[in-house]
PDB file of C-alpha atoms in Angstrom:
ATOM      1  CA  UNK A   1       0.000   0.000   0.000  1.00 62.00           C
ATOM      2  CA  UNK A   2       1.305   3.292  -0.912  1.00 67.00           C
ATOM      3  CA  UNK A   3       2.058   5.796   2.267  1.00 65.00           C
ATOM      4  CA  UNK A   4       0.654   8.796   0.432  1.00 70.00           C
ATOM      5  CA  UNK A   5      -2.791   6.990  -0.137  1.00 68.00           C
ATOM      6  CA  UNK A   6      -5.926   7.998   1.863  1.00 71.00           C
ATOM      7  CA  UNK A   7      -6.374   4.528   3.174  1.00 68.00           C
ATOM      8  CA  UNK A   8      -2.949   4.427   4.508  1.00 64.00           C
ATOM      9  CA  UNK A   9      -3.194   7.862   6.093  1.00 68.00           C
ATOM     10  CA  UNK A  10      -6.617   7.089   8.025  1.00 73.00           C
ATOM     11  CA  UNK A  11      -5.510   3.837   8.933  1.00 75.00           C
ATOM     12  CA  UNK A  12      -1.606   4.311   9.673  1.00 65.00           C
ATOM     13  CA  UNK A  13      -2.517   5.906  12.851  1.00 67.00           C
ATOM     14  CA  UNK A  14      -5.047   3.593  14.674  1.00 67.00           C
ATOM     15  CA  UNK A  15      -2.950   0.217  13.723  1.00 64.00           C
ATOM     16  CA  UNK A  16       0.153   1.658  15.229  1.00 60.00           C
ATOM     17  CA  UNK A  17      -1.790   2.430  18.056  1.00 60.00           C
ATOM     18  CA  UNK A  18      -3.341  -0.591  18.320  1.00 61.00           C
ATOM     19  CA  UNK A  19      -0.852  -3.142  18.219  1.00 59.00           C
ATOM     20  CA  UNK A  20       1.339  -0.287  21.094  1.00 59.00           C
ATOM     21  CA  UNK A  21      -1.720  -0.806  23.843  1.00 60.00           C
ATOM     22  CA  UNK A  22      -1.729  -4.764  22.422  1.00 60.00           C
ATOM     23  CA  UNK A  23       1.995  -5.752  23.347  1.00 57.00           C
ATOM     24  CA  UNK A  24       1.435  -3.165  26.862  1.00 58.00           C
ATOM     25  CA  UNK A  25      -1.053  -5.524  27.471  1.00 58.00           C
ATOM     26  CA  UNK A  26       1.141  -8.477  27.043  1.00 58.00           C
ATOM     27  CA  UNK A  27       3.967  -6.876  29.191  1.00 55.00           C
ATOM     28  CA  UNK A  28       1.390  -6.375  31.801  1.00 53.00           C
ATOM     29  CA  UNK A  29       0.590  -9.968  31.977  1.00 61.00           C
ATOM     30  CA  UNK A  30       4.361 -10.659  33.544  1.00 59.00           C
ATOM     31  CA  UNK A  31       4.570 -10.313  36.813  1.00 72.00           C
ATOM     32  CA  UNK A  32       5.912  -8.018  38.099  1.00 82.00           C
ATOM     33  CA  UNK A  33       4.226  -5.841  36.024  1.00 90.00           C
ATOM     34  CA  UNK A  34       6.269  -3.784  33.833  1.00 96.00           C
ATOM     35  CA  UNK A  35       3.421  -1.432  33.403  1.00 97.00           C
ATOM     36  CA  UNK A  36      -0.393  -0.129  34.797  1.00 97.00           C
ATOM     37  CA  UNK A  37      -3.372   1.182  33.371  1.00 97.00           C
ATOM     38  CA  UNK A  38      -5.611   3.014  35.309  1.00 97.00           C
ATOM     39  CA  UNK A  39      -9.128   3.654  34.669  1.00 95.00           C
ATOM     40  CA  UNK A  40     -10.185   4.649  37.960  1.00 94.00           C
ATOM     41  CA  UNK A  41     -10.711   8.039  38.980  1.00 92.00           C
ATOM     42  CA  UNK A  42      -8.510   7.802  42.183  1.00 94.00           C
ATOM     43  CA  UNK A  43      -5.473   8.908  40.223  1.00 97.00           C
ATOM     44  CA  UNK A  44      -5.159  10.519  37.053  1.00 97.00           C
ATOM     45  CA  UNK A  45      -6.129   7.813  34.072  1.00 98.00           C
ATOM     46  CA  UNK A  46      -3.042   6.615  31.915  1.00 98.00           C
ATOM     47  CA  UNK A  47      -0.433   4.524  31.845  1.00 98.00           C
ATOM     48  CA  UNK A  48       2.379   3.970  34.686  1.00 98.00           C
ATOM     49  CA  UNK A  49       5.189   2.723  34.910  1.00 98.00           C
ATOM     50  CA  UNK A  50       7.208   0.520  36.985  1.00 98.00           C
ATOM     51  CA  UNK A  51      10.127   2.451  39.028  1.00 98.00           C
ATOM     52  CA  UNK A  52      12.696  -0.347  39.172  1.00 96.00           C
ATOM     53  CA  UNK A  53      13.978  -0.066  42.923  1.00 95.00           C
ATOM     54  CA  UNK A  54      12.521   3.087  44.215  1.00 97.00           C
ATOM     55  CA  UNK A  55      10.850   2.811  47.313  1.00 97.00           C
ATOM     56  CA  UNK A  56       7.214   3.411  48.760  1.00 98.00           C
ATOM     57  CA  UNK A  57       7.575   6.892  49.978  1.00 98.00           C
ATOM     58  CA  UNK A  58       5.178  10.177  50.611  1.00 98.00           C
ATOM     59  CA  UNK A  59       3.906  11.036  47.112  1.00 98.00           C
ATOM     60  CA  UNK A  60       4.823   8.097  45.286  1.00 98.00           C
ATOM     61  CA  UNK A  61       2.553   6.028  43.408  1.00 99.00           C
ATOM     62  CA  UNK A  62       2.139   2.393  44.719  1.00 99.00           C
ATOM     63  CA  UNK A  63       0.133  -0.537  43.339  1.00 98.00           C
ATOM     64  CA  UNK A  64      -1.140  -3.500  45.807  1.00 98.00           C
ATOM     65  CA  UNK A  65      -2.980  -6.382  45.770  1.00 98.00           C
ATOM     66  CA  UNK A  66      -6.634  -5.266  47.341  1.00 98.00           C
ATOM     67  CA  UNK A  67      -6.715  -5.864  51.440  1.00 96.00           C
ATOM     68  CA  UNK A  68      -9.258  -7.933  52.728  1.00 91.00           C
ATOM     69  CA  UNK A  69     -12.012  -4.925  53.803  1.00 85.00           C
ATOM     70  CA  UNK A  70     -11.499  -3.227  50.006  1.00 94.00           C
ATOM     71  CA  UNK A  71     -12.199  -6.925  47.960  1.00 95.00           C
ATOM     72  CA  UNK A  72     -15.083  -7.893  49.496  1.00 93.00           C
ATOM     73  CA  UNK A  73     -16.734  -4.644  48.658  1.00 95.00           C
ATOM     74  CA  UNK A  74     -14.965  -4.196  45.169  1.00 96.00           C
ATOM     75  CA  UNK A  75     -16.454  -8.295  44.217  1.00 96.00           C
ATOM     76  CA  UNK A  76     -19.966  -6.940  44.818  1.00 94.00           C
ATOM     77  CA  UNK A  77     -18.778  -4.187  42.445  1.00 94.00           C
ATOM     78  CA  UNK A  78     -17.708  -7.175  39.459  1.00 95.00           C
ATOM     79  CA  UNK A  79     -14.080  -6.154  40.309  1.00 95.00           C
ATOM     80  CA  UNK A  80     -11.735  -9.213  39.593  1.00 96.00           C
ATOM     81  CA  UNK A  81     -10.115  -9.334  43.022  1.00 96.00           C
ATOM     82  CA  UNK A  82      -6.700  -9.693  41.254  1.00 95.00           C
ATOM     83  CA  UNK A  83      -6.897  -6.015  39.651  1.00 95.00           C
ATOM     84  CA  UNK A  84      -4.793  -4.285  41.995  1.00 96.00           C
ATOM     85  CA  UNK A  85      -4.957  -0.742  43.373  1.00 97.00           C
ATOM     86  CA  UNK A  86      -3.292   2.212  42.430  1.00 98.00           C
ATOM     87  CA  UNK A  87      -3.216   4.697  45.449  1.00 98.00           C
ATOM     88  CA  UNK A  88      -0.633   7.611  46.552  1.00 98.00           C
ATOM     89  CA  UNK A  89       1.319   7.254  49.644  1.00 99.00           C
ATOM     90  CA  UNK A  90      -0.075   9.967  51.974  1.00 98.00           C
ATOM     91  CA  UNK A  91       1.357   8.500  55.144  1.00 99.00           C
ATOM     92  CA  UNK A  92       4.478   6.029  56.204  1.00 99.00           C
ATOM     93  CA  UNK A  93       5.755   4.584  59.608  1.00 98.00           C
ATOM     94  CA  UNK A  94       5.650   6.999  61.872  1.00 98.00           C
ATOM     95  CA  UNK A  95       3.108   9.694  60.914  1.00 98.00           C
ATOM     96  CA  UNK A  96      -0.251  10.432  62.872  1.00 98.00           C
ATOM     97  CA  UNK A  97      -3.397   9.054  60.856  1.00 99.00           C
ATOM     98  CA  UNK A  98      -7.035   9.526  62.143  1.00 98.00           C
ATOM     99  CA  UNK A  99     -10.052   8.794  61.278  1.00 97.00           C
ATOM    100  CA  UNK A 100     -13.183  11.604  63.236  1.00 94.00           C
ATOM    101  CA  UNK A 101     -16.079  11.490  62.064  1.00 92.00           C
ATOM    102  CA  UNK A 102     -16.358  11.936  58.093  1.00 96.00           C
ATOM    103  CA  UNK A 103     -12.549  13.586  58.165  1.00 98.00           C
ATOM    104  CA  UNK A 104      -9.406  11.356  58.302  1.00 98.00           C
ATOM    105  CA  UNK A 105      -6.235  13.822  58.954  1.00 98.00           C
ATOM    106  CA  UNK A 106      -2.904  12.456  57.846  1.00 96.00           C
ATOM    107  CA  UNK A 107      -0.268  14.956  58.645  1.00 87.00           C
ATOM    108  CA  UNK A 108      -1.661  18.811  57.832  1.00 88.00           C
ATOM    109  CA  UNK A 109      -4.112  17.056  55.251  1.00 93.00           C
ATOM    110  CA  UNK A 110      -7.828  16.220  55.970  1.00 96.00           C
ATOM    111  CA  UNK A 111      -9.548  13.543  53.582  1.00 97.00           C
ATOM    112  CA  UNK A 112     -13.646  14.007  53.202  1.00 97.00           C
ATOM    113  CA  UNK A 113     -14.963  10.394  54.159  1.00 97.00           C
ATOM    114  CA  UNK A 114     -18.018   9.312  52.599  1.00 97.00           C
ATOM    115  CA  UNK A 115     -20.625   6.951  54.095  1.00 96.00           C
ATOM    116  CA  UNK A 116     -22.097   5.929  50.859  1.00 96.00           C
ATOM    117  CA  UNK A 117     -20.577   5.411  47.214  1.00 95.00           C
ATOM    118  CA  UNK A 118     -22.333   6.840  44.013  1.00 91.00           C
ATOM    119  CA  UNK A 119     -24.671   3.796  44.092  1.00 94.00           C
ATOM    120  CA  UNK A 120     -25.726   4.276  47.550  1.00 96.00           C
ATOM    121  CA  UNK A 121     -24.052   1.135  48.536  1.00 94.00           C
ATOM    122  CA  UNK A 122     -22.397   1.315  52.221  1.00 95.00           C
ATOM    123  CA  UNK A 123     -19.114   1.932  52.006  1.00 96.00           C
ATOM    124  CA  UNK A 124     -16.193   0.060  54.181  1.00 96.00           C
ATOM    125  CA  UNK A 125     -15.670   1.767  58.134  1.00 95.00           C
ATOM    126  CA  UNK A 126     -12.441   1.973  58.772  1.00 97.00           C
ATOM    127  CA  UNK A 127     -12.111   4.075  62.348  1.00 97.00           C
ATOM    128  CA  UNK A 128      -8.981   4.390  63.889  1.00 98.00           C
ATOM    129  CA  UNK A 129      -6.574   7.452  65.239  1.00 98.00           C
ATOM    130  CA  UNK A 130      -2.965   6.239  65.829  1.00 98.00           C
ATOM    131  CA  UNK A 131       0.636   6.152  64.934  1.00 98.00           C
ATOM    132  CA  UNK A 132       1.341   4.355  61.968  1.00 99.00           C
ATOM    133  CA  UNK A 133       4.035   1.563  62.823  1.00 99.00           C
ATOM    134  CA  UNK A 134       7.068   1.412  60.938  1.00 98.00           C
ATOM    135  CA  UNK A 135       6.544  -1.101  57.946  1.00 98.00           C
ATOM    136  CA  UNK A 136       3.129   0.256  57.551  1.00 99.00           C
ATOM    137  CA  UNK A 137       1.462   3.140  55.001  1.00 99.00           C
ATOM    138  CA  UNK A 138      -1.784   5.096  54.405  1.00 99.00           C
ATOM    139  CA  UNK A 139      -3.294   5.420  50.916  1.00 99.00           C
ATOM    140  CA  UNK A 140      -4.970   8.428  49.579  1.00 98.00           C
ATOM    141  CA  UNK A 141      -6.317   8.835  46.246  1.00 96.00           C
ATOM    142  CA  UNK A 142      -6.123  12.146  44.400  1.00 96.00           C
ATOM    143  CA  UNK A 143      -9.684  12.808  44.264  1.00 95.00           C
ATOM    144  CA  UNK A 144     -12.782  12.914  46.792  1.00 93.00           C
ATOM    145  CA  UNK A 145     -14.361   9.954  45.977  1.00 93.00           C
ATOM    146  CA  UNK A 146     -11.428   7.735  45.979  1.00 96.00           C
ATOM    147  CA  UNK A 147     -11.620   4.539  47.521  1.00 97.00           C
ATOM    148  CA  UNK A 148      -8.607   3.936  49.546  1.00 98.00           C
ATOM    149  CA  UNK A 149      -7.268   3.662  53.228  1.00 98.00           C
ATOM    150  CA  UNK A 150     -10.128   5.951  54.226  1.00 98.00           C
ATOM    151  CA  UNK A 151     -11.942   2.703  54.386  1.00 97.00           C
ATOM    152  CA  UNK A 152      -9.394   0.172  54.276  1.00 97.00           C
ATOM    153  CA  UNK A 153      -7.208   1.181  56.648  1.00 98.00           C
ATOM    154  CA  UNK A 154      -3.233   0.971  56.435  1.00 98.00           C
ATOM    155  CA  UNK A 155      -1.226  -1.513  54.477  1.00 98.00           C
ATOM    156  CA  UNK A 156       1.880  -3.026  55.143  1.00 98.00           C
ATOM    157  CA  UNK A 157       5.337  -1.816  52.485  1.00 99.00           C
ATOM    158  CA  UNK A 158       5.946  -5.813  52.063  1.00 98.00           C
ATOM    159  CA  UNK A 159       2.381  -6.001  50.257  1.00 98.00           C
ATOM    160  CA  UNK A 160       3.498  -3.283  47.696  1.00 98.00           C
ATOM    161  CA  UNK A 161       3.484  -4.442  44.089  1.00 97.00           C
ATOM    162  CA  UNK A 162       5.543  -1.555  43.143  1.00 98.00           C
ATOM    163  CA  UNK A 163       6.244   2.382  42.771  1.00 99.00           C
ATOM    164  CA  UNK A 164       5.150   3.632  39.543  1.00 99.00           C
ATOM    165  CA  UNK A 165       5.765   6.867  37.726  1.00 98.00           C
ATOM    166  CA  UNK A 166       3.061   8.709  35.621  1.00 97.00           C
ATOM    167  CA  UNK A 167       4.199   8.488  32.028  1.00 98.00           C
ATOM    168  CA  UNK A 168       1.336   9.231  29.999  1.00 98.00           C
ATOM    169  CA  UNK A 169      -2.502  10.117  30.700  1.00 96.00           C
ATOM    170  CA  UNK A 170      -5.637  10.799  29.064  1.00 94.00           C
TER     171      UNK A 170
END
């Protein structure tokens, strides 16, 4: 087919495109993961990457495997309970999380709490003010409705997938 045909032109684009998000998705299906999509609205959507060797800090991006509280509710949702989550590190070892009322406070930042998700389905209660130990961090999403530690609670660092950097998002 010649490259300075129509069909090539309108077509070009989408293939290349195509078979890019095809082998991601084969590179995603090694584990570790090389890669993550995210569709939810926790973080911005796109694709991250893996951060070979950095560690789970304040601010990073981690992935793990959903605690016990957060797959229960996400099955009733038609989650597959091996779709990890995708959460910011708001909180490590040693900071001051709690949960009063519909506010958590981690550090200087409060974190709205809801009771009820968009469905009206009950949401997990996590309630809890304390030191987090060492080994242990708090996940905050970047947006209100974000479900994460709010209702989950802390997870351990040896349960983390993996940091990821944002490369690209839509």
């Amino acid at each position: 087919m010649n490259p300075r045909t129509p069909l090539f032109r309108r077509w070009a684009g989408p293939a290349v495109a195509l078979l890019a998000l095809g082998a991601l998705g084969l590179l995603a299906r090694h584990a570790p993961a090389p890669a993550l999509v995210n569709e939810s609205r926790s973080l911005p959507r796109g694709l991250y990457l893996r951060a070979p060797g950095a560690t789970p800090r304040r601010g990073a991006v981690v992935a793990v495997p959903q605690p016990g509280p957060a797959r229960a509710y996400l099955g009733g949702l038609g989650v597959p309970a091996d779709l990890p989550l995708i959460k910011r590190v708001a909180a490590v070892g040693g900071d001051t999380v709690c949960r009063e009322g519909g506010v958590v406070r981690v550090q200087t930042r409060r974190a709205t709490v809801m009771v009820r998700d968009r469905r009206g389905d009950m949401l997990p209660v996590w309630m809890d003010c304390r030191r987090l130990e060492p080994g242990e961090l708090f996940l905050l999403g970047d947006t209100p409705g974000s479900f994460d530690s709010r209702y989950f609670g802390p997870v351990r660092v040896s349960d983390v997938d993996g940091v990821f950097r944002e490369f690209l998002t839509w």
